[in-house]
PDB file of C-alpha atoms and ligand atoms in Angstrom:
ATOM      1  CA  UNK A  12      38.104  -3.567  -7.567  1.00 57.00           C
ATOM      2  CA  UNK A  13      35.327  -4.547 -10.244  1.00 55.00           C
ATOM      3  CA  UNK A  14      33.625  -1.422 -11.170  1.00 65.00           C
ATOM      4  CA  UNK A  15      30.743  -4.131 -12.731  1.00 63.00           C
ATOM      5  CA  UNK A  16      27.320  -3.563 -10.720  1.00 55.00           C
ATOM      6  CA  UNK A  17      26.438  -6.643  -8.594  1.00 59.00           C
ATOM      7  CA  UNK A  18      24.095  -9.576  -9.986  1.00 56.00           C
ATOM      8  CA  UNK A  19      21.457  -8.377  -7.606  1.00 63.00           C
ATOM      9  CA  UNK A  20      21.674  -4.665  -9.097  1.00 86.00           C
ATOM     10  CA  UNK A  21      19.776  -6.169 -12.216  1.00 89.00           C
ATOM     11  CA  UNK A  22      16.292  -7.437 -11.369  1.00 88.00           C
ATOM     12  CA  UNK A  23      13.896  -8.013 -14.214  1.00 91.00           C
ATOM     13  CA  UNK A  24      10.349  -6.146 -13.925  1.00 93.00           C
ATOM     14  CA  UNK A  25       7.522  -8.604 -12.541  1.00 91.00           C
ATOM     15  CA  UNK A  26       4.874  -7.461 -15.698  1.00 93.00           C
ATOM     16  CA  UNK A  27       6.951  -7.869 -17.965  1.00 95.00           C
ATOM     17  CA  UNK A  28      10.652  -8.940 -17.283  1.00 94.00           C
ATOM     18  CA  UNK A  29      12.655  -6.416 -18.782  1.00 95.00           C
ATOM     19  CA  UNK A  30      15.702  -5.614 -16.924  1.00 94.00           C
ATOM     20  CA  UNK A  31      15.570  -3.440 -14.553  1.00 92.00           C
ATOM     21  CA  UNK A  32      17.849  -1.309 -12.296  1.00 90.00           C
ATOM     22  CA  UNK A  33      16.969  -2.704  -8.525  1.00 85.00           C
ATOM     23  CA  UNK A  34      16.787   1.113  -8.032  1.00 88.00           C
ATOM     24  CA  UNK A  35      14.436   1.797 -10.531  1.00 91.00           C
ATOM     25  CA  UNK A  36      11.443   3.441  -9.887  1.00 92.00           C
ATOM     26  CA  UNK A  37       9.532   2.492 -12.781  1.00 94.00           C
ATOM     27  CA  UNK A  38       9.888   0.420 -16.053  1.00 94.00           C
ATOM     28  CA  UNK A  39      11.430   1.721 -19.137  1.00 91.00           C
ATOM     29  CA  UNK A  40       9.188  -0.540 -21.421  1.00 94.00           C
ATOM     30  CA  UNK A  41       5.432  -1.188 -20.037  1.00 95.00           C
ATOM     31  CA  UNK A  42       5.701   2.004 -17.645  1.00 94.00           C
ATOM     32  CA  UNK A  43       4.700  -0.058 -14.493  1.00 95.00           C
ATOM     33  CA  UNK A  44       5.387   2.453 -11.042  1.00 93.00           C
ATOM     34  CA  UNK A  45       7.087   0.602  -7.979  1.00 91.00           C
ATOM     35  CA  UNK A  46       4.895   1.426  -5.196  1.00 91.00           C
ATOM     36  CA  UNK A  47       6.012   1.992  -1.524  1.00 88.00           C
ATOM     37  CA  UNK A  48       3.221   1.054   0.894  1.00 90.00           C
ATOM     38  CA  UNK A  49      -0.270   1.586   0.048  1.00 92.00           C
ATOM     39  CA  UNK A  50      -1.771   3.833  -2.634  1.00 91.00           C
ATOM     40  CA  UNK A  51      -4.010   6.389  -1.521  1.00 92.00           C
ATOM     41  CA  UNK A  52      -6.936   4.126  -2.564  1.00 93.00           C
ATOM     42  CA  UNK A  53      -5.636   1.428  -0.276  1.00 93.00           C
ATOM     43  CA  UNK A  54      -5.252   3.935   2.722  1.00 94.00           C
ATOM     44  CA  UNK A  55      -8.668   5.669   2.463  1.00 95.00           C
ATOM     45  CA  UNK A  56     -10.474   1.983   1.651  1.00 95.00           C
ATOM     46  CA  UNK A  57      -8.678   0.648   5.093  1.00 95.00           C
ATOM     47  CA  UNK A  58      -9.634   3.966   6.997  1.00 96.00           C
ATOM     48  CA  UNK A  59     -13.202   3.553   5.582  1.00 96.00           C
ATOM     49  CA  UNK A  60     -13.689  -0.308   6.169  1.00 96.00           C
ATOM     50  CA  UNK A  61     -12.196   0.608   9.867  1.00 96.00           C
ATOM     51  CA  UNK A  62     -14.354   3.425  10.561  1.00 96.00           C
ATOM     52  CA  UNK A  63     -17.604   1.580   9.355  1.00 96.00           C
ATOM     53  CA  UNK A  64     -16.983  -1.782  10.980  1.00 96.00           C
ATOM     54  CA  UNK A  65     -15.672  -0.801  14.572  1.00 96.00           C
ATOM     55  CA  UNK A  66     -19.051   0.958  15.590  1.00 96.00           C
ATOM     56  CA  UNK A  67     -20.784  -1.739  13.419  1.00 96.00           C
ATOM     57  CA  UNK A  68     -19.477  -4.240  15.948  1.00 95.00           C
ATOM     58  CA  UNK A  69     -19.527  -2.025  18.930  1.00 95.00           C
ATOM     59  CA  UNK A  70     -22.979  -1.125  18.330  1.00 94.00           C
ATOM     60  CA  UNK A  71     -24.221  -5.074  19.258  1.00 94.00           C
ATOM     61  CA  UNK A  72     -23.236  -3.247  23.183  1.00 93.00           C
ATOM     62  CA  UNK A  73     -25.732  -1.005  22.430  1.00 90.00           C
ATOM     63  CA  UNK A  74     -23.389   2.193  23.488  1.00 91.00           C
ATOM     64  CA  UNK A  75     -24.012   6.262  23.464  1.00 94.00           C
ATOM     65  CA  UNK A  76     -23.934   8.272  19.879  1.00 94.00           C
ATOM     66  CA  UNK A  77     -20.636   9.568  21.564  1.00 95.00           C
ATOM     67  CA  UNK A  78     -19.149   6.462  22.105  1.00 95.00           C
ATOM     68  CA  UNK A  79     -20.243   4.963  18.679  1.00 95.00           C
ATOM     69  CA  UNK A  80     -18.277   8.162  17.450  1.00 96.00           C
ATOM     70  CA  UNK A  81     -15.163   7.784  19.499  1.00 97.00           C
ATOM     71  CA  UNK A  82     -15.463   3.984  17.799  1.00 96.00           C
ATOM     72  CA  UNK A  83     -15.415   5.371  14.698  1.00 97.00           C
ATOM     73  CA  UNK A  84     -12.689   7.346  14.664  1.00 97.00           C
ATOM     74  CA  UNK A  85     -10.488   4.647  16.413  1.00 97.00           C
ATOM     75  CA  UNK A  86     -11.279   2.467  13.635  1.00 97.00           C
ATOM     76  CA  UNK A  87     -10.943   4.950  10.922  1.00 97.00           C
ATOM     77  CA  UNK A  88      -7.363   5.733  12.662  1.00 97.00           C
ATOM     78  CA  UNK A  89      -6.843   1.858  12.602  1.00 97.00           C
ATOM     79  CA  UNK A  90      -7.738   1.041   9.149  1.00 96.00           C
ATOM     80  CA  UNK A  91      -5.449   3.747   7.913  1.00 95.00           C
ATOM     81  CA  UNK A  92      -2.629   2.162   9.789  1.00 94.00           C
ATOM     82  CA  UNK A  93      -3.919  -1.806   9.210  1.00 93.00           C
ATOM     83  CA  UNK A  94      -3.752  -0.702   5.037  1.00 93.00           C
ATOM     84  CA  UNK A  95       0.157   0.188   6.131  1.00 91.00           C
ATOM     85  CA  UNK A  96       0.685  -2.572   7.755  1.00 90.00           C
ATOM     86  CA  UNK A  97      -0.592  -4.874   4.814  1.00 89.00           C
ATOM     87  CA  UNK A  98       1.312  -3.257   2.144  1.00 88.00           C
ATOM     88  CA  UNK A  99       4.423  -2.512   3.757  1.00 83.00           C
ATOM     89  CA  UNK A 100       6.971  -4.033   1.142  1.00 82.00           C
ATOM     90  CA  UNK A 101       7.597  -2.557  -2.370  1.00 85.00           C
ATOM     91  CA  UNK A 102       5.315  -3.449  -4.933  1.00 89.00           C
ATOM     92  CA  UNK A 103       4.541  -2.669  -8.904  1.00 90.00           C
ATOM     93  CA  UNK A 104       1.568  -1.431 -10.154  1.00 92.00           C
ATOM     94  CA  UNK A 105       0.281  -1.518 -13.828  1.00 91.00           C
ATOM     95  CA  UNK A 106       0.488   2.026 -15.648  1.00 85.00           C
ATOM     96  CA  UNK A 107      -2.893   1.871 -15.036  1.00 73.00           C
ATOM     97  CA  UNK A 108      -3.018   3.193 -12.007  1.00 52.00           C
TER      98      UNK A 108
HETATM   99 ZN1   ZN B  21       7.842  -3.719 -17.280  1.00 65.66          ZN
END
Protein backbone atom coordinates (compact mmCIF):
# COMPACT_ATOMS: atom_id res chain seq x y z
CA UNK A 1 0.00 0.00 0.00
CA UNK A 2 1.66 3.26 -1.57
CA UNK A 3 1.28 5.93 0.94
CA UNK A 4 2.22 8.40 -2.40
CA UNK A 5 -0.94 10.76 -3.09
CA UNK A 6 -2.59 9.91 -6.46
CA UNK A 7 -1.57 11.78 -9.85
CA UNK A 8 -4.91 13.46 -9.74
CA UNK A 9 -4.21 14.81 -6.04
CA UNK A 10 -1.73 17.34 -7.79
CA UNK A 11 -3.49 19.75 -10.15
CA UNK A 12 -1.63 22.85 -11.20
CA UNK A 13 -3.52 26.33 -10.56
CA UNK A 14 -5.30 27.65 -13.89
CA UNK A 15 -3.58 31.53 -13.37
CA UNK A 16 -0.69 30.49 -12.91
CA UNK A 17 0.21 26.69 -12.83
CA UNK A 18 1.79 26.16 -9.69
CA UNK A 19 1.01 22.94 -8.14
CA UNK A 20 -1.63 22.67 -6.32
CA UNK A 21 -3.31 20.31 -3.78
CA UNK A 22 -6.79 19.23 -5.70
CA UNK A 23 -8.06 20.17 -2.18
CA UNK A 24 -6.75 23.41 -2.06
CA UNK A 25 -8.72 26.21 -1.49
CA UNK A 26 -6.57 28.80 -2.74
CA UNK A 27 -3.04 29.26 -4.31
CA UNK A 28 0.07 29.46 -2.34
CA UNK A 29 1.81 31.77 -4.99
CA UNK A 30 -0.66 34.36 -6.89
CA UNK A 31 -3.38 33.99 -3.99
CA UNK A 32 -6.21 33.09 -6.52
CA UNK A 33 -9.62 31.76 -4.22
CA UNK A 34 -11.45 28.57 -5.70
CA UNK A 35 -14.93 29.60 -5.83
CA UNK A 36 -18.00 27.31 -5.26
CA UNK A 37 -21.02 28.57 -7.22
CA UNK A 38 -21.59 32.11 -7.73
CA UNK A 39 -20.11 35.08 -5.85
CA UNK A 40 -22.43 37.26 -4.22
CA UNK A 41 -22.07 39.68 -7.19
CA UNK A 42 -23.16 36.93 -9.53
CA UNK A 43 -26.26 36.04 -7.29
CA UNK A 44 -27.58 39.60 -6.69
CA UNK A 45 -26.75 40.57 -10.68
CA UNK A 46 -28.99 37.28 -11.67
CA UNK A 47 -31.73 38.21 -8.99
CA UNK A 48 -31.62 41.82 -10.37
CA UNK A 49 -31.56 41.03 -14.23
CA UNK A 50 -34.59 38.48 -13.21
CA UNK A 51 -36.55 40.82 -11.27
CA UNK A 52 -36.24 43.69 -13.93
CA UNK A 53 -36.83 41.64 -17.06
CA UNK A 54 -39.85 39.31 -16.02
CA UNK A 55 -42.32 42.33 -15.50
CA UNK A 56 -40.42 44.04 -18.41
CA UNK A 57 -41.77 41.24 -20.58
CA UNK A 58 -44.95 40.66 -18.75
CA UNK A 59 -45.81 44.17 -18.92
CA UNK A 60 -46.31 43.89 -23.13
CA UNK A 61 -49.91 41.93 -21.42
CA UNK A 62 -50.55 45.00 -20.01
CA UNK A 63 -51.32 43.33 -16.35
CA UNK A 64 -52.33 44.93 -12.69
CA UNK A 65 -49.42 46.80 -10.46
CA UNK A 66 -50.05 43.55 -8.35
CA UNK A 67 -49.40 41.24 -10.87
CA UNK A 68 -46.36 43.18 -12.34
CA UNK A 69 -45.18 42.75 -8.59
CA UNK A 70 -45.87 39.09 -8.15
CA UNK A 71 -43.67 39.06 -11.70
CA UNK A 72 -41.09 40.61 -10.11
CA UNK A 73 -40.49 38.72 -7.39
CA UNK A 74 -40.77 35.40 -9.40
CA UNK A 75 -38.08 36.64 -11.48
CA UNK A 76 -35.97 38.06 -8.80
CA UNK A 77 -36.45 34.41 -7.08
CA UNK A 78 -35.44 32.99 -10.59
CA UNK A 79 -32.44 34.94 -11.35
CA UNK A 80 -31.04 34.11 -7.97
CA UNK A 81 -31.44 30.47 -8.75
CA UNK A 82 -30.58 30.82 -12.85
CA UNK A 83 -26.93 32.62 -11.41
CA UNK A 84 -26.72 28.96 -9.44
CA UNK A 85 -27.47 27.15 -12.02
CA UNK A 86 -24.78 28.86 -14.35
CA UNK A 87 -21.98 28.65 -12.00
CA UNK A 88 -22.50 25.46 -10.46
CA UNK A 89 -18.90 23.86 -10.89
CA UNK A 90 -15.77 25.08 -9.00
CA UNK A 91 -14.06 27.89 -10.34
CA UNK A 92 -10.86 30.35 -9.51
CA UNK A 93 -11.01 33.78 -9.16
CA UNK A 94 -8.10 36.35 -9.33
CA UNK A 95 -7.06 37.80 -5.76
CA UNK A 96 -8.79 40.49 -7.01
CA UNK A 97 -11.86 39.74 -6.06
ZN1 LIG B 1 -1.82 30.50 -8.77
Amino acid sequence: MSMQPAPTAITPCPLCGTPLRSTAESCSRCGAVRQFGPTRAESIRGALVGAVAAPAITAILQPSVIVLVCVAIAGLVGGFYVAHARHGADRWLPPSR
